[in-house]
């Protein structure tokens, strides 16, 4: 089963090789763009909901066989 990380934000210089070695298959940011903490807090529910919906859509695409996104 893939390990997907959902974080408030991701660093620009994230080392995806190190993340993969740590067992992380994918990482997603909840915030769609750089913003202040106040903005992120105000929109946190909608931002999290949107991020999770996008992950679910990606997962569904892979599971449907329409995309070769998940290795079995």
PDB file of C-alpha atoms in Angstrom:
ATOM      1  CA  UNK A   1       0.000   0.000   0.000  1.00  0.00           C
ATOM      2  CA  UNK A   2       1.445   3.401  -0.937  1.00  0.00           C
ATOM      3  CA  UNK A   3       2.271   5.913   1.777  1.00  0.00           C
ATOM      4  CA  UNK A   4       0.905   9.364   0.922  1.00  0.00           C
ATOM      5  CA  UNK A   5       1.822  12.373   3.055  1.00  0.00           C
ATOM      6  CA  UNK A   6      -0.521  15.351   3.307  1.00  0.00           C
ATOM      7  CA  UNK A   7       1.172  18.403   4.818  1.00  0.00           C
ATOM      8  CA  UNK A   8       0.251  22.015   5.375  1.00  0.00           C
ATOM      9  CA  UNK A   9       2.968  22.967   2.902  1.00  0.00           C
ATOM     10  CA  UNK A  10       6.023  21.443   1.253  1.00  0.00           C
ATOM     11  CA  UNK A  11       9.488  22.952   1.064  1.00  0.00           C
ATOM     12  CA  UNK A  12      10.652  24.079  -2.374  1.00  0.00           C
ATOM     13  CA  UNK A  13      13.805  22.006  -2.044  1.00  0.00           C
ATOM     14  CA  UNK A  14      12.206  18.790  -0.781  1.00  0.00           C
ATOM     15  CA  UNK A  15      14.450  15.778  -1.370  1.00  0.00           C
ATOM     16  CA  UNK A  16      12.076  13.300  -2.986  1.00  0.00           C
ATOM     17  CA  UNK A  17      14.852  10.688  -3.133  1.00  0.00           C
ATOM     18  CA  UNK A  18      15.215  10.829   0.652  1.00  0.00           C
ATOM     19  CA  UNK A  19      11.440  10.746   1.037  1.00  0.00           C
ATOM     20  CA  UNK A  20      11.236   7.644  -1.157  1.00  0.00           C
ATOM     21  CA  UNK A  21      14.002   5.955   0.861  1.00  0.00           C
ATOM     22  CA  UNK A  22      11.957   6.737   3.991  1.00  0.00           C
ATOM     23  CA  UNK A  23       8.996   4.914   2.443  1.00  0.00           C
ATOM     24  CA  UNK A  24       7.010   7.947   1.286  1.00  0.00           C
ATOM     25  CA  UNK A  25       5.510   7.431  -2.165  1.00  0.00           C
ATOM     26  CA  UNK A  26       3.893  10.848  -2.654  1.00  0.00           C
ATOM     27  CA  UNK A  27       3.539  14.148  -0.832  1.00  0.00           C
ATOM     28  CA  UNK A  28       0.846  16.794  -1.237  1.00  0.00           C
ATOM     29  CA  UNK A  29       0.463  20.267   0.183  1.00  0.00           C
ATOM     30  CA  UNK A  30      -2.862  21.358   1.639  1.00  0.00           C
ATOM     31  CA  UNK A  31      -2.264  25.028   0.827  1.00  0.00           C
ATOM     32  CA  UNK A  32      -2.583  25.711  -2.908  1.00  0.00           C
ATOM     33  CA  UNK A  33      -0.119  28.625  -2.848  1.00  0.00           C
ATOM     34  CA  UNK A  34       2.140  30.486  -0.428  1.00  0.00           C
ATOM     35  CA  UNK A  35       0.037  32.326   2.141  1.00  0.00           C
ATOM     36  CA  UNK A  36       0.154  33.691   5.640  1.00  0.00           C
ATOM     37  CA  UNK A  37      -0.701  31.498   8.599  1.00  0.00           C
ATOM     38  CA  UNK A  38      -3.867  33.532   9.142  1.00  0.00           C
ATOM     39  CA  UNK A  39      -5.016  32.867   5.575  1.00  0.00           C
ATOM     40  CA  UNK A  40      -4.138  29.173   5.826  1.00  0.00           C
ATOM     41  CA  UNK A  41      -5.984  28.845   9.135  1.00  0.00           C
ATOM     42  CA  UNK A  42      -9.038  30.673   7.816  1.00  0.00           C
ATOM     43  CA  UNK A  43      -9.264  28.434   4.735  1.00  0.00           C
ATOM     44  CA  UNK A  44      -7.962  25.232   6.344  1.00  0.00           C
ATOM     45  CA  UNK A  45     -11.100  23.105   6.034  1.00  0.00           C
ATOM     46  CA  UNK A  46     -11.721  23.996   2.375  1.00  0.00           C
ATOM     47  CA  UNK A  47      -8.030  23.570   1.518  1.00  0.00           C
ATOM     48  CA  UNK A  48      -7.825  20.162   3.189  1.00  0.00           C
ATOM     49  CA  UNK A  49     -11.073  19.069   1.565  1.00  0.00           C
ATOM     50  CA  UNK A  50      -9.772  20.111  -1.872  1.00  0.00           C
ATOM     51  CA  UNK A  51      -6.422  18.357  -1.383  1.00  0.00           C
ATOM     52  CA  UNK A  52      -8.088  15.130  -0.257  1.00  0.00           C
ATOM     53  CA  UNK A  53     -10.544  15.253  -3.161  1.00  0.00           C
ATOM     54  CA  UNK A  54      -7.654  15.608  -5.615  1.00  0.00           C
ATOM     55  CA  UNK A  55      -5.815  12.671  -4.007  1.00  0.00           C
ATOM     56  CA  UNK A  56      -8.986  10.579  -4.154  1.00  0.00           C
ATOM     57  CA  UNK A  57      -9.434  11.459  -7.859  1.00  0.00           C
ATOM     58  CA  UNK A  58      -5.845  10.474  -8.596  1.00  0.00           C
ATOM     59  CA  UNK A  59      -6.244   7.211  -6.659  1.00  0.00           C
ATOM     60  CA  UNK A  60      -9.514   6.453  -8.466  1.00  0.00           C
ATOM     61  CA  UNK A  61      -7.886   7.080 -11.839  1.00  0.00           C
ATOM     62  CA  UNK A  62      -5.088   4.673 -11.003  1.00  0.00           C
ATOM     63  CA  UNK A  63      -7.444   2.038  -9.641  1.00  0.00           C
ATOM     64  CA  UNK A  64      -9.724   2.252 -12.690  1.00  0.00           C
ATOM     65  CA  UNK A  65      -6.876   1.232 -14.973  1.00  0.00           C
ATOM     66  CA  UNK A  66      -7.096   4.487 -16.932  1.00  0.00           C
ATOM     67  CA  UNK A  67      -3.704   5.503 -15.624  1.00  0.00           C
ATOM     68  CA  UNK A  68      -0.577   3.504 -14.896  1.00  0.00           C
ATOM     69  CA  UNK A  69       0.003   5.425 -11.651  1.00  0.00           C
ATOM     70  CA  UNK A  70       0.292   2.708  -9.045  1.00  0.00           C
ATOM     71  CA  UNK A  71       2.735  -0.152  -9.332  1.00  0.00           C
ATOM     72  CA  UNK A  72       1.363  -3.471  -8.238  1.00  0.00           C
TER      73      UNK A  72
END
